[in-house]
Short mmCIF file of C-alpha atoms and ligand atoms in Angstrom, two decimals:
data_model
loop_
_atom_site.label_atom_id
_atom_site.label_comp_id
_atom_site.label_asym_id
_atom_site.label_seq_id
_atom_site.Cartn_x
_atom_site.Cartn_y
_atom_site.Cartn_z
CA MET S 936 36.24 -13.59 18.46
CA THR S 937 36.27 -15.80 15.39
CA VAL S 938 33.68 -18.54 15.10
CA HIS S 939 35.02 -21.21 12.73
CA THR S 940 31.77 -22.79 11.56
CA ASP S 941 33.72 -24.56 8.80
CA LEU S 942 35.77 -26.48 11.41
CA ALA S 943 32.86 -27.87 13.44
CA LYS S 944 33.26 -31.62 14.05
CA THR S 945 33.01 -32.73 17.70
CA LYS S 946 29.62 -33.67 19.16
CA ILE S 947 28.60 -32.01 22.44
CA ASN S 948 26.90 -34.94 24.18
CA LYS S 949 23.60 -33.91 25.71
CA GLU S 950 24.82 -35.76 28.83
CA ILE S 951 27.15 -32.77 29.53
CA TYR S 952 23.93 -31.10 30.71
CA GLY S 953 23.25 -33.87 33.25
CA HIS S 954 22.14 -33.57 36.89
CA PHE S 955 22.63 -35.47 40.12
CA ALA S 956 20.09 -36.48 42.79
CA GLU S 957 21.32 -38.02 46.04
CA HIS S 958 19.50 -39.21 49.14
CA LEU S 959 20.69 -36.08 50.91
CA GLY S 960 18.61 -33.47 52.74
CA HIS S 961 15.52 -32.59 50.72
CA CYS S 962 16.76 -33.51 47.27
CA ILE S 963 14.73 -36.72 46.95
CA TYR S 964 12.22 -36.48 49.81
CA GLY S 965 10.29 -33.21 49.61
CA GLY S 966 12.15 -32.06 46.50
CA ILE S 967 11.37 -34.77 43.96
CA TYR S 968 9.21 -37.24 45.82
CA VAL S 969 6.40 -36.43 48.28
CA GLY S 970 4.47 -39.73 48.17
CA GLU S 971 1.07 -40.39 46.66
CA ASP S 972 -0.84 -39.29 49.80
CA SER S 973 0.72 -35.80 49.86
CA GLN S 974 -1.40 -32.63 49.54
CA ILE S 975 1.25 -31.36 47.13
CA PRO S 976 0.08 -32.06 43.56
CA ASN S 977 1.92 -35.17 42.40
CA VAL S 978 1.98 -37.94 39.81
CA LYS S 979 2.60 -41.30 41.52
CA GLY S 980 4.24 -39.37 44.38
CA PHE S 981 6.50 -37.20 42.17
CA ARG S 982 5.96 -33.42 42.46
CA GLU S 983 4.10 -32.16 39.40
CA ASP S 984 5.76 -28.72 39.52
CA VAL S 985 9.27 -30.21 39.63
CA VAL S 986 8.51 -32.68 36.82
CA GLY S 987 7.18 -29.83 34.65
CA ALA S 988 10.18 -27.59 35.36
CA LEU S 989 12.73 -30.32 34.58
CA LEU S 990 10.95 -31.17 31.34
CA ASP S 991 10.97 -27.49 30.33
CA MET S 992 14.67 -27.24 31.11
CA LYS S 993 15.26 -30.34 28.92
CA ILE S 994 17.08 -32.36 31.59
CA PRO S 995 18.88 -35.10 29.61
CA LEU S 996 20.23 -37.33 32.39
CA LEU S 997 20.00 -37.93 36.13
CA ARG S 998 22.59 -39.64 38.37
CA TRP S 999 21.40 -41.50 41.51
CA PRO S 1000 21.50 -42.59 44.42
CA GLY S 1001 24.76 -40.80 45.40
CA GLY S 1002 27.38 -39.49 46.09
CA CYS S 1003 28.60 -40.77 49.40
CA PHE S 1004 25.18 -42.32 49.96
CA ALA S 1005 25.76 -44.74 47.06
CA ASP S 1006 28.50 -46.65 48.91
CA THR S 1007 26.14 -47.23 51.86
CA TYR S 1008 23.09 -48.16 49.79
CA HIS S 1009 21.76 -51.70 49.53
CA TRP S 1010 19.39 -51.69 46.59
CA LYS S 1011 17.28 -54.67 47.71
CA ASP S 1012 16.09 -52.55 50.67
CA GLY S 1013 14.42 -50.20 48.16
CA ILE S 1014 12.24 -52.62 46.18
CA GLY S 1015 8.95 -54.43 46.86
CA PRO S 1016 5.95 -53.21 48.88
CA ARG S 1017 6.89 -49.92 50.58
CA GLN S 1018 5.55 -50.81 54.01
CA GLN S 1019 7.82 -53.88 54.06
CA ARG S 1020 11.02 -52.06 53.10
CA PRO S 1021 13.60 -51.90 55.90
CA SER S 1022 14.94 -48.52 56.93
CA MET S 1023 18.57 -47.46 57.34
CA VAL S 1024 20.53 -44.59 58.85
CA ASN S 1025 21.92 -42.10 56.36
CA ILE S 1026 25.35 -41.90 58.02
CA HIS S 1027 26.82 -39.23 55.77
CA TRP S 1028 23.92 -36.79 55.61
CA GLY S 1029 22.51 -35.73 58.96
CA GLY S 1030 22.18 -39.23 60.44
CA VAL S 1031 18.51 -39.24 59.45
CA THR S 1032 16.44 -42.38 58.95
CA GLU S 1033 16.01 -43.35 55.33
CA ASP S 1034 12.79 -45.34 54.87
CA ASN S 1035 13.70 -46.54 51.37
CA SER S 1036 10.34 -45.47 49.94
CA PHE S 1037 12.20 -44.08 46.93
CA GLY S 1038 14.11 -46.96 45.36
CA THR S 1039 15.01 -48.41 41.96
CA HIS S 1040 11.46 -48.50 40.55
CA GLU S 1041 10.70 -44.97 41.77
CA PHE S 1042 13.95 -43.61 40.31
CA LEU S 1043 13.40 -45.22 36.94
CA ASP S 1044 9.73 -44.16 36.85
CA PHE S 1045 10.85 -40.60 37.62
CA CYS S 1046 13.44 -40.65 34.81
CA LYS S 1047 10.72 -41.80 32.42
CA LEU S 1048 8.45 -38.92 33.52
CA ILE S 1049 11.16 -36.27 33.03
CA LYS S 1050 12.45 -37.98 29.84
CA ALA S 1051 15.98 -38.25 31.24
CA GLU S 1052 18.52 -41.05 30.84
CA PRO S 1053 19.18 -42.77 34.18
CA TYR S 1054 22.72 -43.15 35.55
CA ILE S 1055 22.96 -45.54 38.52
CA ASN S 1056 25.92 -45.55 40.92
CA LEU S 1057 26.76 -48.99 42.35
CA ASN S 1058 27.98 -49.63 45.90
CA VAL S 1059 31.64 -50.67 46.05
CA GLY S 1060 32.55 -49.29 49.50
CA SER S 1061 30.22 -51.42 51.64
CA GLY S 1062 28.70 -53.69 48.98
CA THR S 1063 29.68 -56.91 47.30
CA VAL S 1064 30.33 -57.86 43.71
CA GLN S 1065 27.33 -60.18 43.90
CA GLU S 1066 25.03 -57.37 45.10
CA ALA S 1067 26.20 -55.06 42.32
CA SER S 1068 25.93 -57.66 39.56
CA GLU S 1069 22.45 -58.66 40.76
CA TRP S 1070 21.33 -55.02 40.60
CA VAL S 1071 22.51 -54.79 36.99
CA GLU S 1072 20.74 -58.07 36.23
CA TYR S 1073 17.52 -56.95 37.99
CA VAL S 1074 17.42 -53.74 35.96
CA THR S 1075 18.71 -54.75 32.53
CA SER S 1076 18.28 -58.49 31.94
CA LYS S 1077 15.78 -60.04 29.52
CA ASN S 1078 16.62 -63.59 30.61
CA ILE S 1079 14.78 -65.84 33.01
CA SER S 1080 16.56 -65.68 36.38
CA PRO S 1081 15.83 -65.18 40.09
CA MET S 1082 16.56 -61.44 39.71
CA THR S 1083 14.34 -60.96 36.67
CA ASP S 1084 11.58 -62.98 38.38
CA LEU S 1085 11.87 -60.66 41.37
CA ARG S 1086 11.61 -57.60 39.11
CA LYS S 1087 8.49 -59.01 37.47
CA LYS S 1088 7.00 -59.84 40.86
CA ASN S 1089 7.53 -56.19 41.76
CA GLY S 1090 5.50 -55.08 38.75
CA GLN S 1091 8.13 -54.44 36.06
CA GLU S 1092 7.80 -57.02 33.32
CA GLU S 1093 10.29 -55.60 30.81
CA PRO S 1094 13.88 -54.64 31.65
CA TRP S 1095 14.73 -50.95 31.77
CA ASN S 1096 17.22 -49.48 29.37
CA VAL S 1097 19.95 -48.24 31.72
CA LYS S 1098 23.24 -47.66 29.95
CA PHE S 1099 25.25 -45.61 32.50
CA TRP S 1100 26.59 -47.37 35.62
CA GLY S 1101 29.07 -45.88 38.07
CA ILE S 1102 31.26 -48.35 39.98
CA GLY S 1103 31.73 -46.70 43.38
CA ASN S 1104 31.89 -43.02 44.31
CA GLU S 1105 34.80 -41.04 45.73
CA ASN S 1106 36.56 -44.25 46.72
CA TRP S 1107 39.54 -42.14 47.78
CA GLY S 1108 37.25 -40.74 50.54
CA CYS S 1109 33.69 -41.52 51.67
CA GLY S 1110 33.56 -44.50 49.30
CA GLY S 1111 36.04 -46.56 51.34
CA ASN S 1112 39.21 -44.44 51.83
CA MET S 1113 41.12 -46.61 49.37
CA THR S 1114 44.43 -46.19 47.58
CA PRO S 1115 44.23 -45.86 43.79
CA GLU S 1116 46.00 -49.22 43.38
CA TYR S 1117 43.48 -51.02 45.58
CA TYR S 1118 40.47 -49.31 44.03
CA ALA S 1119 41.64 -49.96 40.47
CA ASP S 1120 41.92 -53.71 41.22
CA LEU S 1121 38.48 -53.65 42.84
CA TYR S 1122 37.09 -51.75 39.84
CA ASN S 1123 38.31 -54.45 37.47
CA ARG S 1124 36.74 -57.10 39.68
CA PHE S 1125 33.34 -55.37 39.92
CA ALA S 1126 33.33 -54.42 36.23
CA SER S 1127 34.06 -58.04 35.23
CA TYR S 1128 30.77 -59.15 36.76
CA CYS S 1129 28.63 -56.13 35.86
CA GLY S 1130 28.44 -57.15 32.25
CA GLY S 1131 26.41 -56.47 29.14
CA ASN S 1132 26.50 -53.55 26.79
CA LEU S 1133 26.97 -50.98 29.56
CA TYR S 1134 28.80 -47.67 29.85
CA ARG S 1135 30.83 -48.31 33.04
CA ILE S 1136 32.25 -45.33 34.88
CA ALA S 1137 35.22 -45.77 37.20
CA GLY S 1138 35.47 -43.65 40.34
CA GLY S 1139 38.08 -41.12 39.34
CA PRO S 1140 40.13 -38.48 41.10
CA ASN S 1141 39.34 -35.71 43.51
CA VAL S 1142 40.19 -32.36 41.88
CA ASP S 1143 43.92 -32.41 40.95
CA ASP S 1144 44.87 -35.87 42.18
CA TYR S 1145 46.76 -36.70 39.00
CA ASN S 1146 48.35 -39.79 40.54
CA TRP S 1147 44.88 -41.31 41.09
CA MET S 1148 44.04 -40.72 37.42
CA ASP S 1149 47.35 -42.20 36.26
CA VAL S 1150 47.14 -45.37 38.36
CA LEU S 1151 43.48 -45.89 37.51
CA MET S 1152 44.00 -45.45 33.77
CA LYS S 1153 47.08 -47.71 33.80
CA LYS S 1154 45.38 -50.55 35.66
CA THR S 1155 41.90 -50.40 34.12
CA THR S 1156 42.94 -49.99 30.49
CA ARG S 1157 44.79 -53.34 30.67
CA HIS S 1158 41.25 -54.70 30.32
CA ARG S 1159 40.11 -52.01 27.91
CA HIS S 1160 36.60 -53.41 27.36
CA LEU S 1161 35.79 -52.96 31.07
CA VAL S 1162 36.02 -49.16 31.22
CA GLN S 1163 34.08 -46.57 29.24
CA GLY S 1164 34.35 -43.52 31.50
CA VAL S 1165 36.33 -42.11 34.45
CA SER S 1166 34.77 -39.61 36.81
CA LEU S 1167 36.21 -36.34 38.12
CA HIS S 1168 34.79 -34.44 41.10
CA SER S 1169 35.61 -30.77 41.54
CA TYR S 1170 33.50 -28.26 43.44
CA THR S 1171 34.02 -24.50 43.53
CA PHE S 1172 34.84 -22.95 46.91
CA THR S 1173 35.25 -19.21 47.33
CA THR S 1174 37.47 -19.44 50.38
CA SER S 1175 38.25 -22.82 51.94
CA TRP S 1176 36.66 -26.15 52.81
CA GLU S 1177 36.48 -25.10 56.48
CA ASP S 1178 34.63 -21.83 55.77
CA LYS S 1179 32.93 -21.91 52.40
CA GLY S 1180 31.39 -18.44 52.65
CA SER S 1181 27.78 -17.42 52.20
CA ALA S 1182 25.78 -18.16 49.05
CA THR S 1183 24.12 -14.74 49.13
CA ASP S 1184 26.01 -12.42 51.44
CA PHE S 1185 29.16 -11.48 49.49
CA ASP S 1186 30.83 -8.47 47.92
CA GLU S 1187 33.07 -8.16 44.87
CA SER S 1188 35.90 -10.08 46.52
CA GLY S 1189 33.54 -13.08 46.90
CA TRP S 1190 32.38 -12.66 43.31
CA PHE S 1191 35.93 -12.49 41.94
CA ALA S 1192 37.29 -15.39 44.03
CA ASP S 1193 34.39 -17.66 43.05
CA LEU S 1194 34.76 -17.00 39.32
CA LYS S 1195 38.56 -17.25 39.45
CA ASN S 1196 38.28 -20.64 41.17
CA THR S 1197 35.68 -21.78 38.64
CA LEU S 1198 38.11 -21.16 35.79
CA LYS S 1199 40.48 -23.75 37.34
CA MET S 1200 38.20 -26.39 35.80
CA GLU S 1201 39.93 -25.72 32.47
CA THR S 1202 43.37 -26.68 33.85
CA LEU S 1203 41.92 -29.76 35.54
CA ILE S 1204 40.35 -30.97 32.31
CA GLN S 1205 43.52 -30.31 30.33
CA GLU S 1206 45.84 -32.02 32.83
CA HIS S 1207 43.60 -35.06 33.40
CA SER S 1208 43.08 -35.34 29.63
CA LYS S 1209 46.86 -35.46 29.06
CA ILE S 1210 47.08 -38.47 31.40
CA MET S 1211 44.09 -40.12 29.77
CA ASP S 1212 45.66 -39.51 26.33
CA LYS S 1213 48.69 -41.62 27.38
CA TYR S 1214 46.53 -44.71 27.84
CA ASP S 1215 43.69 -43.85 25.47
CA PRO S 1216 45.05 -41.70 22.62
CA GLU S 1217 41.88 -42.22 20.59
CA LYS S 1218 39.84 -40.53 23.33
CA LYS S 1219 37.39 -43.42 23.58
CA ILE S 1220 37.15 -43.19 27.40
CA GLY S 1221 34.98 -40.29 28.55
CA LEU S 1222 35.95 -37.86 31.31
CA ILE S 1223 32.76 -37.75 33.38
CA VAL S 1224 32.62 -34.64 35.58
CA ASP S 1225 29.83 -36.16 37.63
CA GLU S 1226 29.97 -33.72 40.54
CA TRP S 1227 30.60 -29.99 40.05
CA GLY S 1228 29.20 -26.66 41.17
CA ASN S 1229 29.37 -24.08 43.94
CA TRP S 1230 29.56 -25.32 47.52
CA PHE S 1231 28.81 -22.68 50.18
CA ASN S 1232 27.99 -22.71 53.89
CA VAL S 1233 24.42 -23.93 54.48
CA GLU S 1234 21.70 -21.29 54.89
CA PRO S 1235 21.51 -20.13 58.52
CA GLY S 1236 19.14 -22.23 60.61
CA THR S 1237 19.16 -25.23 58.25
CA ASN S 1238 20.54 -28.70 59.04
CA PRO S 1239 24.32 -28.64 58.33
CA GLY S 1240 24.04 -32.20 56.99
CA PHE S 1241 21.47 -31.18 54.36
CA LEU S 1242 23.71 -28.84 52.30
CA TYR S 1243 20.89 -26.41 51.49
CA GLN S 1244 22.08 -23.17 49.87
CA GLN S 1245 20.50 -20.26 47.95
CA ASN S 1246 21.53 -19.47 44.41
CA THR S 1247 22.32 -16.03 42.96
CA LEU S 1248 23.42 -14.41 39.73
CA ARG S 1249 26.96 -15.47 40.73
CA ASP S 1250 25.83 -19.11 40.45
CA ALA S 1251 24.47 -18.36 36.97
CA LEU S 1252 27.94 -17.20 35.92
CA VAL S 1253 29.58 -20.26 37.51
CA ALA S 1254 27.18 -22.56 35.63
CA GLY S 1255 27.65 -20.68 32.35
CA ILE S 1256 31.46 -20.73 32.60
CA ASN S 1257 31.65 -24.45 33.47
CA LEU S 1258 29.25 -25.44 30.70
CA ASN S 1259 31.25 -23.42 28.15
CA LEU S 1260 34.42 -25.20 29.33
CA PHE S 1261 32.80 -28.63 29.08
CA ASN S 1262 31.53 -27.81 25.57
CA ASN S 1263 34.99 -26.67 24.49
CA HIS S 1264 36.48 -29.97 25.73
CA ALA S 1265 33.72 -32.17 24.34
CA ASP S 1266 36.34 -34.37 22.65
CA ARG S 1267 37.11 -35.77 26.14
CA VAL S 1268 34.30 -34.60 28.44
CA ALA S 1269 31.50 -37.04 27.66
CA MET S 1270 29.19 -36.21 30.56
CA ALA S 1271 28.89 -33.77 33.48
CA ASN S 1272 26.42 -33.64 36.37
CA ILE S 1273 25.88 -30.55 38.45
CA ALA S 1274 25.38 -31.19 42.17
CA GLN S 1275 22.52 -31.39 42.87
CA ALA S 1276 19.15 -31.14 41.11
CA VAL S 1277 16.85 -29.98 43.94
CA ASN S 1278 17.49 -28.34 47.35
CA VAL S 1279 21.15 -29.41 47.66
CA LEU S 1280 24.26 -27.33 46.78
CA GLN S 1281 24.02 -25.53 43.40
CA SER S 1282 20.46 -26.59 42.60
CA VAL S 1283 18.35 -25.68 39.63
CA ILE S 1284 15.22 -25.97 41.81
CA LEU S 1285 14.43 -25.10 45.42
CA THR S 1286 11.22 -26.23 47.13
CA LYS S 1287 9.49 -25.31 50.38
CA GLU S 1288 6.37 -27.36 51.08
CA ASP S 1289 4.14 -26.73 48.03
CA GLU S 1290 6.20 -23.79 46.69
CA MET S 1291 8.92 -24.04 44.06
CA VAL S 1292 11.62 -21.58 43.01
CA LEU S 1293 13.60 -21.79 39.76
CA THR S 1294 17.13 -20.59 40.44
CA PRO S 1295 19.44 -18.50 38.21
CA THR S 1296 21.33 -21.77 37.52
CA TYR S 1297 18.06 -23.27 36.20
CA TYR S 1298 17.82 -20.52 33.61
CA VAL S 1299 21.39 -21.08 32.44
CA PHE S 1300 20.66 -24.78 31.85
CA LYS S 1301 17.49 -23.84 29.99
CA MET S 1302 19.29 -21.25 27.86
CA TYR S 1303 22.24 -23.57 27.10
CA SER S 1304 20.00 -26.52 26.15
CA VAL S 1305 20.56 -25.42 22.52
CA HIS S 1306 24.04 -27.00 22.77
CA GLN S 1307 22.70 -30.47 23.65
CA ASP S 1308 23.79 -32.93 20.92
CA ALA S 1309 24.94 -30.02 18.74
CA THR S 1310 28.35 -29.91 17.03
CA LEU S 1311 31.03 -27.86 18.74
CA ILE S 1312 32.41 -24.93 16.72
CA PRO S 1313 36.01 -24.02 17.52
CA THR S 1314 36.41 -20.36 18.48
CA ASP S 1315 39.35 -17.97 18.98
CA LEU S 1316 38.59 -15.48 21.70
CA LYS S 1317 40.83 -12.59 22.66
CA CYS S 1318 39.45 -10.37 25.37
CA GLU S 1319 40.58 -7.95 28.01
CA ASN S 1320 41.02 -8.95 31.62
CA TYR S 1321 38.77 -8.32 34.56
CA GLU S 1322 41.01 -7.02 37.32
CA PHE S 1323 40.32 -6.93 41.01
CA ASN S 1324 42.69 -6.15 43.87
CA GLY S 1325 45.79 -6.70 41.74
CA LYS S 1326 44.59 -10.06 40.36
CA SER S 1327 43.13 -10.67 36.92
CA ILE S 1328 41.10 -13.20 34.95
CA PRO S 1329 39.78 -13.12 31.38
CA ALA S 1330 36.62 -11.01 31.33
CA VAL S 1331 34.79 -13.18 28.79
CA ASN S 1332 34.28 -16.92 28.46
CA ALA S 1333 32.37 -18.48 25.55
CA SER S 1334 31.53 -21.54 23.48
CA ALA S 1335 29.72 -22.10 20.19
CA SER S 1336 27.87 -24.92 18.48
CA THR S 1337 25.76 -25.64 15.43
CA LYS S 1338 22.58 -27.68 15.08
CA ASP S 1339 19.96 -27.77 12.31
CA GLY S 1340 21.55 -24.81 10.51
CA VAL S 1341 21.47 -22.56 13.59
CA VAL S 1342 24.69 -21.39 15.23
CA SER S 1343 24.45 -20.75 18.99
CA VAL S 1344 27.13 -18.84 20.89
CA THR S 1345 27.00 -18.56 24.69
CA PHE S 1346 28.98 -15.86 26.48
CA CYS S 1347 29.67 -15.02 30.10
CA ASN S 1348 30.80 -11.52 30.99
CA LEU S 1349 32.55 -12.06 34.32
CA ASN S 1350 33.13 -8.34 34.94
CA PRO S 1351 30.43 -7.03 37.31
CA ASN S 1352 31.32 -3.38 36.60
CA LYS S 1353 31.67 -3.04 32.87
CA LYS S 1354 30.16 -4.10 29.57
CA GLU S 1355 32.44 -6.03 27.20
CA SER S 1356 32.29 -5.35 23.47
CA ILE S 1357 32.80 -8.33 21.22
CA ASP S 1358 33.52 -8.22 17.49
CA LEU S 1359 32.41 -11.53 16.11
CA THR S 1360 33.84 -12.82 12.81
CA LEU S 1361 31.76 -15.58 11.33
CA ALA S 1362 34.02 -17.77 9.21
CA GLY S 1363 32.63 -20.36 6.81
CA GLN S 1364 28.89 -19.57 6.72
CA GLU S 1365 26.62 -16.67 5.66
CA PHE S 1366 24.08 -15.45 8.22
CA LYS S 1367 21.04 -13.28 7.61
CA SER S 1368 19.63 -12.83 11.09
CA ALA S 1369 20.61 -12.95 14.76
CA SER S 1370 18.60 -13.13 17.96
CA GLY S 1371 19.59 -13.10 21.62
CA GLN S 1372 18.69 -13.98 25.21
CA ILE S 1373 20.21 -12.71 28.44
CA ILE S 1374 20.40 -13.57 32.15
CA THR S 1375 21.49 -10.70 34.34
CA SER S 1376 20.23 -8.62 37.27
CA LYS S 1377 20.85 -5.34 39.08
CA ASN S 1378 22.95 -6.80 41.91
CA MET S 1379 25.47 -9.62 41.80
CA ASN S 1380 23.79 -11.37 44.73
CA ASP S 1381 20.22 -11.15 43.41
CA CYS S 1382 18.34 -14.42 43.72
CA ASN S 1383 14.84 -15.81 43.27
CA ASP S 1384 13.06 -16.51 46.53
CA PHE S 1385 9.84 -18.02 47.88
CA GLY S 1386 6.84 -15.69 47.83
CA LYS S 1387 8.72 -12.99 45.89
CA ASP S 1388 8.72 -11.92 42.25
CA GLU S 1389 11.24 -13.81 40.15
CA ILE S 1390 14.10 -11.39 39.39
CA VAL S 1391 16.82 -13.49 37.78
CA LYS S 1392 15.50 -15.14 34.63
CA ILE S 1393 15.88 -15.23 30.84
CA ASN S 1394 15.01 -12.02 28.98
CA SER S 1395 15.28 -11.30 25.29
CA PHE S 1396 18.40 -9.46 24.16
CA GLU S 1397 18.58 -7.12 21.15
CA VAL S 1398 21.22 -8.00 18.56
CA LYS S 1399 22.05 -6.20 15.31
CA LYS S 1400 21.95 -7.99 11.96
CA PRO S 1401 25.22 -9.66 10.93
CA LYS S 1402 26.87 -7.75 8.05
CA ASN S 1403 29.57 -9.13 5.73
CA GLY S 1404 30.31 -11.98 8.15
CA LYS S 1405 30.71 -9.64 11.16
CA LEU S 1406 28.61 -8.91 14.21
CA SER S 1407 29.25 -6.52 17.12
CA ILE S 1408 27.78 -7.33 20.51
CA ASP S 1409 27.91 -5.45 23.79
CA LEU S 1410 27.72 -7.92 26.66
CA PRO S 1411 26.30 -6.14 29.70
CA ALA S 1412 28.25 -6.38 32.97
CA LYS S 1413 27.75 -9.67 34.93
CA SER S 1414 25.68 -11.41 32.30
CA VAL S 1415 25.17 -14.73 30.57
CA VAL S 1416 24.13 -14.24 26.92
CA LEU S 1417 23.02 -16.52 24.09
CA ILE S 1418 23.31 -15.32 20.48
CA GLN S 1419 21.73 -17.42 17.74
CA LEU S 1420 22.54 -16.92 14.08
CA LYS S 1421 20.69 -18.21 11.06
O1 LIG U 1346 27.28 -33.75 46.54
C1 LIG U 1346 27.57 -33.90 47.89
C2 LIG U 1346 28.70 -34.87 48.16
O2 LIG U 1346 29.89 -34.35 47.65
C3 LIG U 1346 28.59 -36.22 47.51
O3 LIG U 1346 27.83 -37.11 48.24
C4 LIG U 1346 30.02 -36.68 47.47
O4 LIG U 1346 30.27 -37.56 46.41
C5 LIG U 1346 30.81 -35.39 47.37
O5 LIG U 1346 31.83 -35.33 48.28
#
């Protein structure tokens, strides 16, 4: 592998390390927010342990309130005195009653506590242009108006600084079952009235729906100032949508299939980028992968509508691979948000009453935080294949960046049976020392669990000194490794 430090130029936005929190299962209630009267230690109702863990992981951005929930959400129900807020039925996620005790103020207070940029998703599916534009005004306006008066009455004198606004979610599906032509026209209409210096994100395609991307780009870029980003949703399934397999109970065929499917993200980014290049050759419009990650069957005995799943070393590899791919395409991928932050799908945190578990995925985000706002270094990687049952995939996946004179290279060894030896050539810069960190474990389905010792976490990793611009590294089987060079 050659690391071309002399060719580094593209910024890896910290927002690529973003997260997503929906009103779904126990992501918000129980996971993030327990209310001020809870026995669980909290600051203004927000779990202290979760706040501390997210700060340590350096969470840069949080998307809210959905997901499918966003296109059912009426923001005015979630402001003002809590006991006067109306409730609603969460039609997509378990049909539970949502009491709206976590609303705009709570979300923005939480973002302030965890030092993350907020990203709010507006309701296009069941909302109106007026409702959306009033939400933007309520949150961001400095002027005197009924909306800003209402905000002040609710205790927030100054506007919040919210730059990222999504206009609808999955409008090809739960967000209104629209055609791309119809949605693109609606997007232009909503975006016209959600003004100001905002970063507006259009609801983009599902996986490889290239026609959706083409129609959306064609119609929205006619009014170029109205669109700053287009979303892409793509989850990883080991088998099929109907039977997604178990998060923990799998053998090598489940390991191989999951990693092979994860690598498809590269093709998706390349193909969607080609379409975006036709309408935006200067790459000004960001590809926003605002939902990604492993989606398995729910844990036995849990509510099927709550999407609660455990998280193993396999998830660590899936996170590491995806983040390397996003880094390597940072010229187009401006933001990405793993689904979801706490207790839902591929979470970084699981909670059970007052207990908290940090998952293998958490440790990957913590390890990879060195890439946030760093400059991408192009790399050439030639490696052998990992073969299983007559199929093969590249055994190693990597990305590199530089920040403050330190070069960081992250590797994933996808092979669960064999170490991979890497000869690193460091072009363009002299290095005197190298250090390393590793995430691995004895078994591919090892996970961290409540009441048990933590087994999948970051450990230090011995690396030799670089000599004459070369460094040899042995990546242990099924591992995620960070090498830093100075
Ligand atoms: O993350 C769970 C759901 O997956 C989201 O609500 C939706 O946007 C997607 O289909």
